[in-house]
Every structure is written in C-alpha cells, then in structure tokens.
Coordinates of C-alpha atoms and ligand atoms in Angstrom, one line a residue:
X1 CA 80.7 258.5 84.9
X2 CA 81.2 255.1 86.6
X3 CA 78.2 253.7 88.6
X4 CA 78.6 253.8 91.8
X5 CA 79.1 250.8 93.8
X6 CA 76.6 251.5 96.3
X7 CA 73.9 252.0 93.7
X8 CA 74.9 248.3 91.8
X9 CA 72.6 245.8 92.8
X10 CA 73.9 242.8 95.1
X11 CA 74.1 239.5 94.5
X12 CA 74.8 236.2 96.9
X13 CA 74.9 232.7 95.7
X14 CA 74.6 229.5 98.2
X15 CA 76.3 226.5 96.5
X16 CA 75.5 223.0 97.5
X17 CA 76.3 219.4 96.3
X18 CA 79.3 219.0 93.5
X19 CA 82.2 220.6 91.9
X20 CA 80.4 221.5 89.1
X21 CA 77.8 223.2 91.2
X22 CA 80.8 225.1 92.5
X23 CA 81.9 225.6 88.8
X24 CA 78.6 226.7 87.7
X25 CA 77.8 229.1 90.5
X26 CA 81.3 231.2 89.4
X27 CA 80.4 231.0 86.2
X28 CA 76.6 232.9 86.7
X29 CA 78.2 234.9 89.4
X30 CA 80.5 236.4 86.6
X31 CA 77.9 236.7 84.0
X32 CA 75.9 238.4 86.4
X33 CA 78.9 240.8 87.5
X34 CA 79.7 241.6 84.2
X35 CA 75.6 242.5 84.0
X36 CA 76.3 245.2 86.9
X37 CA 76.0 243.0 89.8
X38 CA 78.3 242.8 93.0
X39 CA 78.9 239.9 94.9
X40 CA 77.6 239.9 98.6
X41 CA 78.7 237.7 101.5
X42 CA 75.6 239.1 103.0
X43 CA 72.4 237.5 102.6
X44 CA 70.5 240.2 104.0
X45 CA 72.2 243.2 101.6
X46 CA 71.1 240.8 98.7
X47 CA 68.7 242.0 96.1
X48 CA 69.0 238.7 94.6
X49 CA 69.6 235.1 96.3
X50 CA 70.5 232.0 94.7
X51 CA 70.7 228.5 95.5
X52 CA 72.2 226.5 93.6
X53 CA 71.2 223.2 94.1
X54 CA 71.9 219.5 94.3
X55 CA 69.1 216.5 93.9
X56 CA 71.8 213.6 94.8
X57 CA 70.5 212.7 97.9
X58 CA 67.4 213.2 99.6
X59 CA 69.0 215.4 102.5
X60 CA 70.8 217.3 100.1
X61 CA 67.5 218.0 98.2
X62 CA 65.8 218.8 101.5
X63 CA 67.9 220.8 103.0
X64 CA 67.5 223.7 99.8
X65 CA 63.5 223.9 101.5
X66 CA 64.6 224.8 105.1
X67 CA 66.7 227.1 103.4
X68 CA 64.4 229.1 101.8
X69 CA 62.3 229.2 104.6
X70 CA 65.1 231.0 107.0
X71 CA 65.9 233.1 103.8
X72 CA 61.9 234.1 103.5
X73 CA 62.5 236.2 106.7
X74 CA 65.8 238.8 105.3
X75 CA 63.1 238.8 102.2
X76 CA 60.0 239.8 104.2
X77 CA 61.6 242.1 106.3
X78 CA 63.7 243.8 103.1
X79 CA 60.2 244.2 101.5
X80 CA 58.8 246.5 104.6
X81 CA 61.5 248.9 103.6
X82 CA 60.8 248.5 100.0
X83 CA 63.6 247.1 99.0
X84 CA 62.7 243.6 97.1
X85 CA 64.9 240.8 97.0
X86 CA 64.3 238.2 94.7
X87 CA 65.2 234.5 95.5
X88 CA 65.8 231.6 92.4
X89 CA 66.5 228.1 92.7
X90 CA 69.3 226.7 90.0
X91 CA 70.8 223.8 89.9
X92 CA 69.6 219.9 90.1
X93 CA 66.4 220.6 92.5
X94 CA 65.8 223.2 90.3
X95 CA 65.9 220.8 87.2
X96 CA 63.8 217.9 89.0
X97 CA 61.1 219.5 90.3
X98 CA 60.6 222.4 88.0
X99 CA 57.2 224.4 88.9
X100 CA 56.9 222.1 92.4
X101 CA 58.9 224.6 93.7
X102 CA 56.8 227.6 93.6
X103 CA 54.2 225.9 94.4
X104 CA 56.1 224.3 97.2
X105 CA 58.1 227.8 98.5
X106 CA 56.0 230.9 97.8
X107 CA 58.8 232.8 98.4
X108 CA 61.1 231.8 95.2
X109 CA 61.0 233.7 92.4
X110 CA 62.4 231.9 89.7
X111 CA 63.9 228.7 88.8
X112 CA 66.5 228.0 86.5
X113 CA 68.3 224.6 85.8
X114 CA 71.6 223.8 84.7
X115 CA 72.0 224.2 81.1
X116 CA 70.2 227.6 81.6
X117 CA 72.2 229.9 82.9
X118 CA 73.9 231.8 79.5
X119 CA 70.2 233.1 80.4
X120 CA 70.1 234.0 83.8
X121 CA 70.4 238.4 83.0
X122 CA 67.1 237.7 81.2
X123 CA 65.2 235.1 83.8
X124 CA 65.9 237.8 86.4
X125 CA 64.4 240.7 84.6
X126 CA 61.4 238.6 84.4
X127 CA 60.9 237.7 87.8
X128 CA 61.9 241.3 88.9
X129 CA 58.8 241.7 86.7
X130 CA 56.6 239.2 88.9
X131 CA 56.3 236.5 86.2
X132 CA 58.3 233.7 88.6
X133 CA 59.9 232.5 85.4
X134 CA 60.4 228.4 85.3
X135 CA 63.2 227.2 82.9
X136 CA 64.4 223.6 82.2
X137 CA 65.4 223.5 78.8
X138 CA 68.7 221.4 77.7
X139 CA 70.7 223.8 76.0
X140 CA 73.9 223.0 76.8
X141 CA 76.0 223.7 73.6
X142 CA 74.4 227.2 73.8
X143 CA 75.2 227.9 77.3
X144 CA 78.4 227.0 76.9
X145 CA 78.6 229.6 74.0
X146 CA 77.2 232.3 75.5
X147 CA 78.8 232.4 79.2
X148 CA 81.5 235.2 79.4
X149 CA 84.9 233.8 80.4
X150 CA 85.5 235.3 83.8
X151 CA 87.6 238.1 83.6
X152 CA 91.4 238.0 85.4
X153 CA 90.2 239.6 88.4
X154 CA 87.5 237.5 89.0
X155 CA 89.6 234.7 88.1
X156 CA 92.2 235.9 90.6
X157 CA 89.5 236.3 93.7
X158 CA 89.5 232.6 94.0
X159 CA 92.9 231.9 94.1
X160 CA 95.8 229.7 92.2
X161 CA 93.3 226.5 91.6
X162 CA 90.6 226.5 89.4
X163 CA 88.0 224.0 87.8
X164 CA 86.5 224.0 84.5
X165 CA 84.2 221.8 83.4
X166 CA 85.0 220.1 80.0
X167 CA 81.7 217.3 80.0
X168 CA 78.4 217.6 81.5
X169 CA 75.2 215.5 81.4
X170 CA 75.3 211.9 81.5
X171 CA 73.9 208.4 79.3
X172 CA 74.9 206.1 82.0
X173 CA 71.5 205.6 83.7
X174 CA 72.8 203.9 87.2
X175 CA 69.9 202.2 88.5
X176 CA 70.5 204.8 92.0
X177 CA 71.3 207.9 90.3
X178 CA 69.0 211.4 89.2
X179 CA 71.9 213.0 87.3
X180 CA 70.6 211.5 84.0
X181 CA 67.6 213.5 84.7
X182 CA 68.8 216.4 86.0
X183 CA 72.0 217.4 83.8
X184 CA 70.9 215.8 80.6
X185 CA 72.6 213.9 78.0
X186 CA 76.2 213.7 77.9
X187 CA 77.9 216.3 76.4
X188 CA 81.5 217.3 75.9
X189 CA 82.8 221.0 75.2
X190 CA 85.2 221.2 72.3
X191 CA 89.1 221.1 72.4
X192 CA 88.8 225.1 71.3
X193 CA 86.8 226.2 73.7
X194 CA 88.4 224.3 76.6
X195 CA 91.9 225.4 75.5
X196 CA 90.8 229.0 75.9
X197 CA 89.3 229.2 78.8
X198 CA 92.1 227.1 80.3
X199 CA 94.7 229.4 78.5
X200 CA 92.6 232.5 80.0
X201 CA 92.9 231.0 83.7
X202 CA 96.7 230.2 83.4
X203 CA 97.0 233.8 82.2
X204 CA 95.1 235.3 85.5
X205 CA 98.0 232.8 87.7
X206 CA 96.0 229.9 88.0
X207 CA 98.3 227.1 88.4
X208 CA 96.4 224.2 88.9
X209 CA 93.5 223.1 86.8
X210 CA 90.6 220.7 87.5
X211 CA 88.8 219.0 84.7
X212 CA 85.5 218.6 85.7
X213 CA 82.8 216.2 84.1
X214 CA 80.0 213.8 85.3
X215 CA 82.0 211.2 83.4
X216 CA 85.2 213.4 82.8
X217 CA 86.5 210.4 81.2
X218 CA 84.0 209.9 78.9
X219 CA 85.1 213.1 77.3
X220 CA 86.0 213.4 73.5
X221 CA 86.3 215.5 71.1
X222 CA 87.8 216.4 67.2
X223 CA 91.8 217.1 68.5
X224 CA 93.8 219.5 66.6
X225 CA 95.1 216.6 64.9
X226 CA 92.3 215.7 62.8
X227 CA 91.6 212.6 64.6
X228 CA 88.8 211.9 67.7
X229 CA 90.8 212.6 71.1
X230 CA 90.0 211.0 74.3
X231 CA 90.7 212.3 77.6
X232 CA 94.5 211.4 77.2
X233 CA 94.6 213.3 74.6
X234 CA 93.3 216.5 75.8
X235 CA 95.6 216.3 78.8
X236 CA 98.7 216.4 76.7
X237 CA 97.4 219.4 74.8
X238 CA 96.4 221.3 77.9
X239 CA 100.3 219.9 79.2
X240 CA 101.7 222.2 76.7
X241 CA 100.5 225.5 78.1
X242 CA 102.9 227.6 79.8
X243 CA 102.5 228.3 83.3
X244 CA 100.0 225.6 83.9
X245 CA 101.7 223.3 86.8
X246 CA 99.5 220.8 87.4
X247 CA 96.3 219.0 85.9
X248 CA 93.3 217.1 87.7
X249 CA 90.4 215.3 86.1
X250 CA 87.2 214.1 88.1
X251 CA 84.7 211.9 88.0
X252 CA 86.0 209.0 86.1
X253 CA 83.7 206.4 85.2
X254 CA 85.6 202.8 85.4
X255 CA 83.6 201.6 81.5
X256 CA 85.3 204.4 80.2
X257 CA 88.9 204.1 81.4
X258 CA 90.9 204.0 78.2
X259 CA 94.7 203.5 77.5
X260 CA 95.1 206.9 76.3
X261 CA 94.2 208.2 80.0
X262 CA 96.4 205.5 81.4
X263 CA 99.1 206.7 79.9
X264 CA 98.8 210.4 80.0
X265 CA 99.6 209.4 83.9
X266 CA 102.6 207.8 83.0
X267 CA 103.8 210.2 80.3
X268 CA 103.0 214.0 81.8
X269 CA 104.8 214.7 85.1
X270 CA 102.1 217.6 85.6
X271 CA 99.1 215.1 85.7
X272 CA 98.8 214.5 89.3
X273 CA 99.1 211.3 90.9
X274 CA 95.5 211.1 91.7
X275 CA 92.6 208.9 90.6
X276 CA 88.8 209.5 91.6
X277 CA 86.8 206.0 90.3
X278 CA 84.1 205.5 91.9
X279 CA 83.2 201.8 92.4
X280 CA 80.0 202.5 94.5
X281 CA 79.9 198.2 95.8
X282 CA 82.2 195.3 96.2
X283 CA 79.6 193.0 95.0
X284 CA 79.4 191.7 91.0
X285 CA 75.4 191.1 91.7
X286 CA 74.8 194.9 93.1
X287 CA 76.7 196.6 90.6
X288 CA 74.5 194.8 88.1
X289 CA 71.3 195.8 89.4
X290 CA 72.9 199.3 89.8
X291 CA 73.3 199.3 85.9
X292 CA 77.3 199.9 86.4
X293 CA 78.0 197.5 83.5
X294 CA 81.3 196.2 84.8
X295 CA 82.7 193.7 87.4
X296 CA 84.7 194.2 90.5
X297 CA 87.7 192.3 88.6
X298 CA 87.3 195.0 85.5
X299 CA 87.8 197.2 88.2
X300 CA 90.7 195.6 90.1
X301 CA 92.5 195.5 86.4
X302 CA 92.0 199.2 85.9
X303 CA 93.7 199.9 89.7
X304 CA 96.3 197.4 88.8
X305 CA 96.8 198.7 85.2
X306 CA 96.9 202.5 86.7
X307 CA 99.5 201.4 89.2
X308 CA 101.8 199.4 86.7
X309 CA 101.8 203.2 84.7
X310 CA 102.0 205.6 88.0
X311 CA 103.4 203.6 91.0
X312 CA 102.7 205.9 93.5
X313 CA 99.5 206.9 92.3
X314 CA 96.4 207.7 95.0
X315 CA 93.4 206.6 94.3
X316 CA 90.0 207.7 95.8
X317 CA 86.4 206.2 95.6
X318 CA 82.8 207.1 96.0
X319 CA 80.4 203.6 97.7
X320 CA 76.8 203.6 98.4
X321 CA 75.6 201.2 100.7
X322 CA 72.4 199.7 101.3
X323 CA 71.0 199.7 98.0
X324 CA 68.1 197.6 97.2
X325 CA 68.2 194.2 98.4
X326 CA 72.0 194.2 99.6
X327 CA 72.5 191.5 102.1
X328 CA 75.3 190.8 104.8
X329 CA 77.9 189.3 102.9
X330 CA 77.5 191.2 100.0
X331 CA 78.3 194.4 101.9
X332 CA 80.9 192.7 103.5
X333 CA 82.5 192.2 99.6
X334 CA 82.6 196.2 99.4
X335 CA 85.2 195.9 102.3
X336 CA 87.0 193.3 100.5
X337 CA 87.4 195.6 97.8
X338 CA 88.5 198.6 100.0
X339 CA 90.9 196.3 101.8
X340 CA 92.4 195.4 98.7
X341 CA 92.4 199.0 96.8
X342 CA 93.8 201.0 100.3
X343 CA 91.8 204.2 99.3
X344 CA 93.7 207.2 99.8
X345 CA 90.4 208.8 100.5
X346 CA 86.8 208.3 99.7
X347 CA 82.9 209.5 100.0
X348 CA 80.4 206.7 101.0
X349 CA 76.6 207.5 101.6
X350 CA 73.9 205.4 102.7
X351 CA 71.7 204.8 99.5
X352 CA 68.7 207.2 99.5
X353 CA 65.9 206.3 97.0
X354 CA 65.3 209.3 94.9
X355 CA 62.1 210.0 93.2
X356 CA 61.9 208.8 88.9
X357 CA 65.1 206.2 89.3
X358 CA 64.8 202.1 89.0
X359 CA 66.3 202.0 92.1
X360 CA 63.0 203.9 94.0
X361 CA 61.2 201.2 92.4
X362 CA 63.2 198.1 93.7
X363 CA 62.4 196.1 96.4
X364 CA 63.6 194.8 99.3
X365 CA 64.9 198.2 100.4
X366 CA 67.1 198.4 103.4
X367 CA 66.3 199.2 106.8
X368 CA 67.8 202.7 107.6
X369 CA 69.4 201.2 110.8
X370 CA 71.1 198.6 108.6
X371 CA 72.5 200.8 106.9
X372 CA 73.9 202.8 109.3
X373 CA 75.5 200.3 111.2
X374 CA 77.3 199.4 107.4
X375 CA 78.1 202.8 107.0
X376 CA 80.1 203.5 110.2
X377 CA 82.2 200.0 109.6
X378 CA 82.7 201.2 105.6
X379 CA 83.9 204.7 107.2
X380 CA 85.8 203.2 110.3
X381 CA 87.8 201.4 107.6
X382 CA 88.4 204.2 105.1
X383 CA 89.1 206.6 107.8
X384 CA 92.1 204.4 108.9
X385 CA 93.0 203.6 105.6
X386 CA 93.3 207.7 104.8
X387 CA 95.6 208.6 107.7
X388 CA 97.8 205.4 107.0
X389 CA 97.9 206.9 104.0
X390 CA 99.4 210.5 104.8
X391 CA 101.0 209.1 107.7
X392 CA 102.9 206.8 105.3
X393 CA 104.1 210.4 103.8
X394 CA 106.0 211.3 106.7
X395 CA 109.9 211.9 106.4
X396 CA 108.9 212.5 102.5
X397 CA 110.0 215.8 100.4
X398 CA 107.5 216.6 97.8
X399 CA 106.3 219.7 96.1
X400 CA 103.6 221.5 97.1
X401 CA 101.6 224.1 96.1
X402 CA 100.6 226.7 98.0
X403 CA 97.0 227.8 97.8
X404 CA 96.0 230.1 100.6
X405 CA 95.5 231.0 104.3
X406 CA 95.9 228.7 107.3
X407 CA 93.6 228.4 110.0
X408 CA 96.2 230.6 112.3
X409 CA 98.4 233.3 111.6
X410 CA 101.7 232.6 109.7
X411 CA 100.3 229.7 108.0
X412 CA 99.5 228.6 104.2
X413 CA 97.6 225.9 103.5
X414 CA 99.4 223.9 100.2
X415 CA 98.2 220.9 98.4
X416 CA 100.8 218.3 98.1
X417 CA 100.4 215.9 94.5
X418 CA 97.6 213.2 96.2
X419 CA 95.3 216.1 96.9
X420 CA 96.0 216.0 100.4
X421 CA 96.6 219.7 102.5
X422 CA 99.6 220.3 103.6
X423 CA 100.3 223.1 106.5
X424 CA 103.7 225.3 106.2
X425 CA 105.0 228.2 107.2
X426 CA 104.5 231.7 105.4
X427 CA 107.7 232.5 105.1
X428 CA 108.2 229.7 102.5
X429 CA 106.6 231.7 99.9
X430 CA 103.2 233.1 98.5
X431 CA 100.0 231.4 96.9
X432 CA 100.7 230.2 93.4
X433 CA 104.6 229.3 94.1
X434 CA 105.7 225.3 94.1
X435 CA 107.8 224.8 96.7
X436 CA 109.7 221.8 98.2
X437 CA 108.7 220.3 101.6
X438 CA 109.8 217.4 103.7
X439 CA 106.6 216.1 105.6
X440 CA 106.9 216.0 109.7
X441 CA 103.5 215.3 110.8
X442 CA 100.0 213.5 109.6
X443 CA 96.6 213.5 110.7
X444 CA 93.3 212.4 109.3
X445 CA 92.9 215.4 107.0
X446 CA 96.4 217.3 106.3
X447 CA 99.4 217.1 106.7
X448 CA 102.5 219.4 108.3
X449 CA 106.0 219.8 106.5
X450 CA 109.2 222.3 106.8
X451 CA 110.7 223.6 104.1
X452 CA 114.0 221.6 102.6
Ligands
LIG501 N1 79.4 210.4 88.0 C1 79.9 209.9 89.2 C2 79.2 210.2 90.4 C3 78.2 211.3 90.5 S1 77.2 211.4 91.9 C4 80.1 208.4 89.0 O1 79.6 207.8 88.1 O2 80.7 207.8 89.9 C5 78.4 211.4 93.2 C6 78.2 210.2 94.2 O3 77.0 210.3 94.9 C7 78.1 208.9 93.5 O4 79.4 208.4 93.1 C8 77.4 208.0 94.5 O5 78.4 207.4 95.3 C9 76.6 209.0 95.3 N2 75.2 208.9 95.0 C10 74.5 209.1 93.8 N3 73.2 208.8 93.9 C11 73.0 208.3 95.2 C12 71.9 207.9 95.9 N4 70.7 207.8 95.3 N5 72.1 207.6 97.2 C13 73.3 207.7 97.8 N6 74.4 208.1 97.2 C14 74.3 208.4 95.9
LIG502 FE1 75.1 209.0 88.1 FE2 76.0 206.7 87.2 FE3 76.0 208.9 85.6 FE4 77.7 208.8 87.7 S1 77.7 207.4 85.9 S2 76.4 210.5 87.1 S3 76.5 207.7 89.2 S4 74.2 207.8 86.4
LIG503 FE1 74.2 217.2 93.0 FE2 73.6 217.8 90.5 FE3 76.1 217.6 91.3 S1 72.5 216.3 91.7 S2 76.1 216.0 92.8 S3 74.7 219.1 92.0 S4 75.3 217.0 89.3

C-alpha cells in the first residue's frame, strides 16, 4: 500500500544568496522527496528545516544566525509535543565556518556544505540520531554522480525555466571574494551528463535553460567531437535539442571570454541576447589589487567585440565599491565605465571584508559612510541607465515567453530576450508558449506589451 501522505515526513528549505543556491536547494529537495519526504511551505509542519546558505557578504552571512534563532521557537515548541524537528545549515556558511556553528546555534543539527549533498538522506539519519553530523568534504564529481535527476513532476512544479549548473568551485582567488573557500576548486560537469539532465528538463516542458557556473565561462570539457569544447561549444550542442527555446549562461568571468562564446551569440538565434560580466571597478589599480588579472580596456574590448557579434545585445554587471584603499577619483572611474557600457541592469554592493580573504587583511579600509554615499551615486546611475533601457523598448515587437502568474488577476508575467519581465494579458496564451508582443509601457523593473 502507498504511504500515506500524512504519515511522510515534511521538509522546508530557506534559500539565500545565488542561483546556484537556488539550484542546489531543488536538487536536495528532490533527492530528499524521492527519500519519502514532502515539501512544506510551513516552517512549523517541518520535521526537518534547512538553510541553505550564502557567506558573500557579511549581512548575508548574518542574517542565517537571526534566522535560526526565530526558527529555535517552531523547534522548541514542536519538541513539547514530541514531535522533533531537526534544523541543518548547507550551503557557503555552512562550508566556512564548519563546527562554529553548533557551537554558535545550539539549536542546528547538522551542517552540510556544498559538494555534500548526494549525502544528505544519510547526514540526516545521523542527526535524527543526535550525532549533529559536520560535513565539508569536496566531493564534487561524486555529488554530481549520485544526485537523482528530478523527476518530470518536480521538474514541472517550477515552471517553464530552469537552471542547471554545468561548473562549480572556482581558482580565481579575487582578493574580496570567499567563494574559493567555500565552493572549492573549479570544476566542470561533463558534456554527457549536462546533455541529459538538460534533455530530461526539455522533456518535463522546460523551455528555457540557465547554465549556471561560478565562472560559467570557464567551463570545458571533452565534446562529442573528440576535441576540448569551450563554453561555445557546449551551447551549440545543447542548441540542437528539440523543444529547448532559449539558452542563458551566468556568471562570466571577463579572463575567460573566448571567441567560441562570442560567436555562439552571433551564430544561435536561441542564445539570448544577454551578457552578465561582472567588472566589479572602473579603476586598472583596484582591479589589480582585487586579483581580477585584467584591465578596464580588456574589458571595453570584450563589450565592444560582443556587440560587433550581437548588436543588440544587453549587458549586465556586478561592482563593489569601497574596497581597500579606493579613493575619490578612482571610484569616480567605475562611473566612467558604467557611463560608457549603459548596463541594462546590474548588482553593486558596498565591499564587506570577509573573514580568510587578502582583502580582510588590506589596509586603508573604507569608512562605511564613504561608501554609502558611493553606493547610492553608482545605483542613482544604474537605476537610470535600466529604465532607459526598457523604456528604449517601447513601440518594439519581440517574443516573449511566458512564465507564470501576474501580480493581479488575468495577468502572466513573460520574460522578453534581455531578461527583462514583461506583463500581458492571459488570454495571450499559457506558461511555456512564445508569443509575439509589441511593448506599450516601461518602468524600472518590467515592462507592459499587447499582443500583435
Ligand atoms: N563569480 C562571479 C561572482 C560571484 S559573487 C564573478 O567573478 O564575477 C557575486 C558578486 O558578489 C560578485 O560579482 C561581487 O560583485 C559581489 N561580492 C563578492 N564578494 C564580495 C564582498 N566581499 N563584498 C561585497 N561584494 C562582494
Ligand atoms: Fe569570487 Fe572572483 Fe571567483 Fe568570481 S571569479 S567567484 S568574484 S573569486
Ligand atoms: Fe553566496 Fe555561496 Fe553563492 S557565498 S553567492 S551562495 S556561491
């Protein structure tokens, strides 16, 4: 007989930081589900919490601690009626500080880091057992392995876009940056088992795919060819499956920007006209000293070279400002270099010195006032620049695709080629279909169009 719903034991997973967080927390919830879990939206109903956490930032890193804290209270109460709930920590905090965090949180139960989860079933059982298991072992190949492939309903309950991860870890050592530390060495999955799993999503209606990596770009891998493929390459081969519309790729690094990737944007119509590369500062001395190992005019070629090959291409940027020893004028060269790019849209952060990175250990650190008052003239400017941007789209057909529910009724939210969401009316069809649009109205963060 099947086992009853009510009796399987629930599950509820808070993601924070990255895409690939968001990636990985799918990923153990449908290990876990295909273990006898359910999901739960609940946190109370939970018989097992987890956070899945990011170290980027110091905030983001704190925030995981005030979490567990309000999370402690469902837990204590759940335990008068005997019904234990156990809480991990995965993800980069989870990485970083290892064992800290049960000495820091007496109310977590395990802690599992990134390239642990094919694992997760069995760190469970053992905390369920009162051991308050700690693991941080690189075993990324493995993992990789050993992690079902979500199945086509669970692939289906989150709709027509997906991600998948295709690199992880990273060698690049940025002078700011804990991902080094906390996702390991770089490591790229091979064509085989990216080709599946991308085949498997298409198959459950996925339309859109997202190629996820640290240093996505950075990427390679023996093609079916016989020969060592590059990004560009594995975008043509995923270009040939059948159903698959369109095709993302993020985080590109700007050292690893090849011709092969350049092209692929000029050659495959369903490679979107989008580029994420980060330059983080506008200022050759800053990017040394972050370790970024190229100029602002290497990047200014790439832009330039990427525009020659996709003239309408959008392209988006992560900055950091503040960082050690950053003066006036050099921050003032970061909005030289937005100025010049016109971002279609962009994260920038004041620099937070994270704990094991040169960077901690650099002086001249910047007041945090300073580096407000930079941050809200950076933003002021990229803010404008991103509605020029999708107000420049106005009066423009394009396709969209449409992706799911609108804030009100009779809505669908779409996402036009440059990422950006795009409002329509239900009656112009259902989530997965490409439909045609003419634009009508911008604003800071979508766009409205009418079916042509
Ligand atoms: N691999 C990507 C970025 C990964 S982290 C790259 O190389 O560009 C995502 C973003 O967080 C970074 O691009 C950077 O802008 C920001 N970031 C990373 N470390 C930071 C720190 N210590 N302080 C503030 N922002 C940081
Ligand atoms: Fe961090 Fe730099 Fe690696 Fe990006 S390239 S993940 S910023 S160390
Ligand atoms: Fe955060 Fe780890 Fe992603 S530190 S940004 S969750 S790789």
């Amino acid at each position: 007989m099947e086992e009853n719903q009510q009796d399987r034991k629930k599950v509820f997973v808070k993601t924070y930081g990255c895409q690939m967080n968001v990636y990985d927390s799918a990923r153990m919830q449908d290990a876990l589900e295909q273990d006898g879990y359910v999901k739960t939206t609940e946190i109370e109903d939970a018989d097992l919490v987890l956070l899945n956490t990011c170290h980027i930032r110091e905030k983001a890193a704190e925030k995981v601690y005030s979490d567990i804290g309000r999370i402690r209270k469902f837990k204590d109460a759940r335990a008068e009626t005997n019904r234990p709930m156990q809480i991990g920590v995965t993800g980069c905090v989870a990485q970083a500080e290892g064992s800290e965090i049960l000495k820091r949180a007496k109310a977590v139960d395990l802690v599992a880091g990134p390239q642990t989860y094919h694992r997760l079933g069995e760190i469970v059982r053992r905390a369920e057992m009162g051991e308050r298991p700690v693991e941080t072992e690189f075993e990324i190949e493995e993992k990789f392995a050993k992690l079902p492939l979500a199945t086509k309903k669970q692939v289906q309950s989150r709709g027509v876009a997906a991600f998948l991860t295709v690199q992880e870890g990273c060698d690049k050592f940025c002078t700011f940056c804990v991902v080094p530390y906390t996702r390991g060495a770089e490591v790229s999955r091979s064509v085989e088992q990216i080709l599946e799993e991308a085949r498997s999503l298409v198959d459950a209606g996925v339309r859109e795919v997202t190629l996820l990596g640290q240093n996505v770009n950075a990427w390679h891998g023996a093609g079916k060819d016989g020969r060592e493929w590059g990004l560009g390459e594995l975008l043509h081969a995923l270009a040939e499956i059948e159903g698959l519309e369109r095709l993302r790729y993020t985080t590109s690094h700007p050292v690893d920007m090849d011709e092969s990737l350049i092209t692929a944007h000029r050659d495959l119509d369903c490679l979107m006209p989008y580029l994420h590369l980060p330059i983080q500062a506008g200022s050759d001395r800053i990017l040394k000293a972050m370790n970024r190992h190229h100029t602002v005019a290497d990047y200014m070629h790439i832009i330039e070279r990427m525009r020659e090959a996709r003239p309408d291409i959008a392209i988006s940027g992560d900055f950091i400002v503040g960082f050690p020893g950053e003066t006036e004028e050099e921050f003032e060269e970061t909005l030289n270099v937005v100025r010049e790019v016109k971002y279609s849209s962009a994260f920038s952060f004041n620099y937070s010195a994270r704990p094991g990175t040169p960077g901690a250990d650099m002086d001249n650190h910047v007041p945090e006032d300073v580096k407000s008052e930079r941050l809200q003239r950076l933003q002021a400017l990229l803010n404008e620049q991103q509605l020029a941007f999708n107000e420049d789209c106005i009066g423009r057909e394009m396709r969209v695709l449409i992706e799911k529910k609108g804030r009100k009724p009779g809505q669908w939210i779409a996402r036009s080629p440059w990422l950006q969401s795009v409002v329509i009316d239900e009656s112009l069809g259902n989530p997965g279909d490409m439909v045609q649009v003419k634009v009508t109205g911008a604003r800071p963060n979508s766009l409205t169009a009418i079916g042509v």
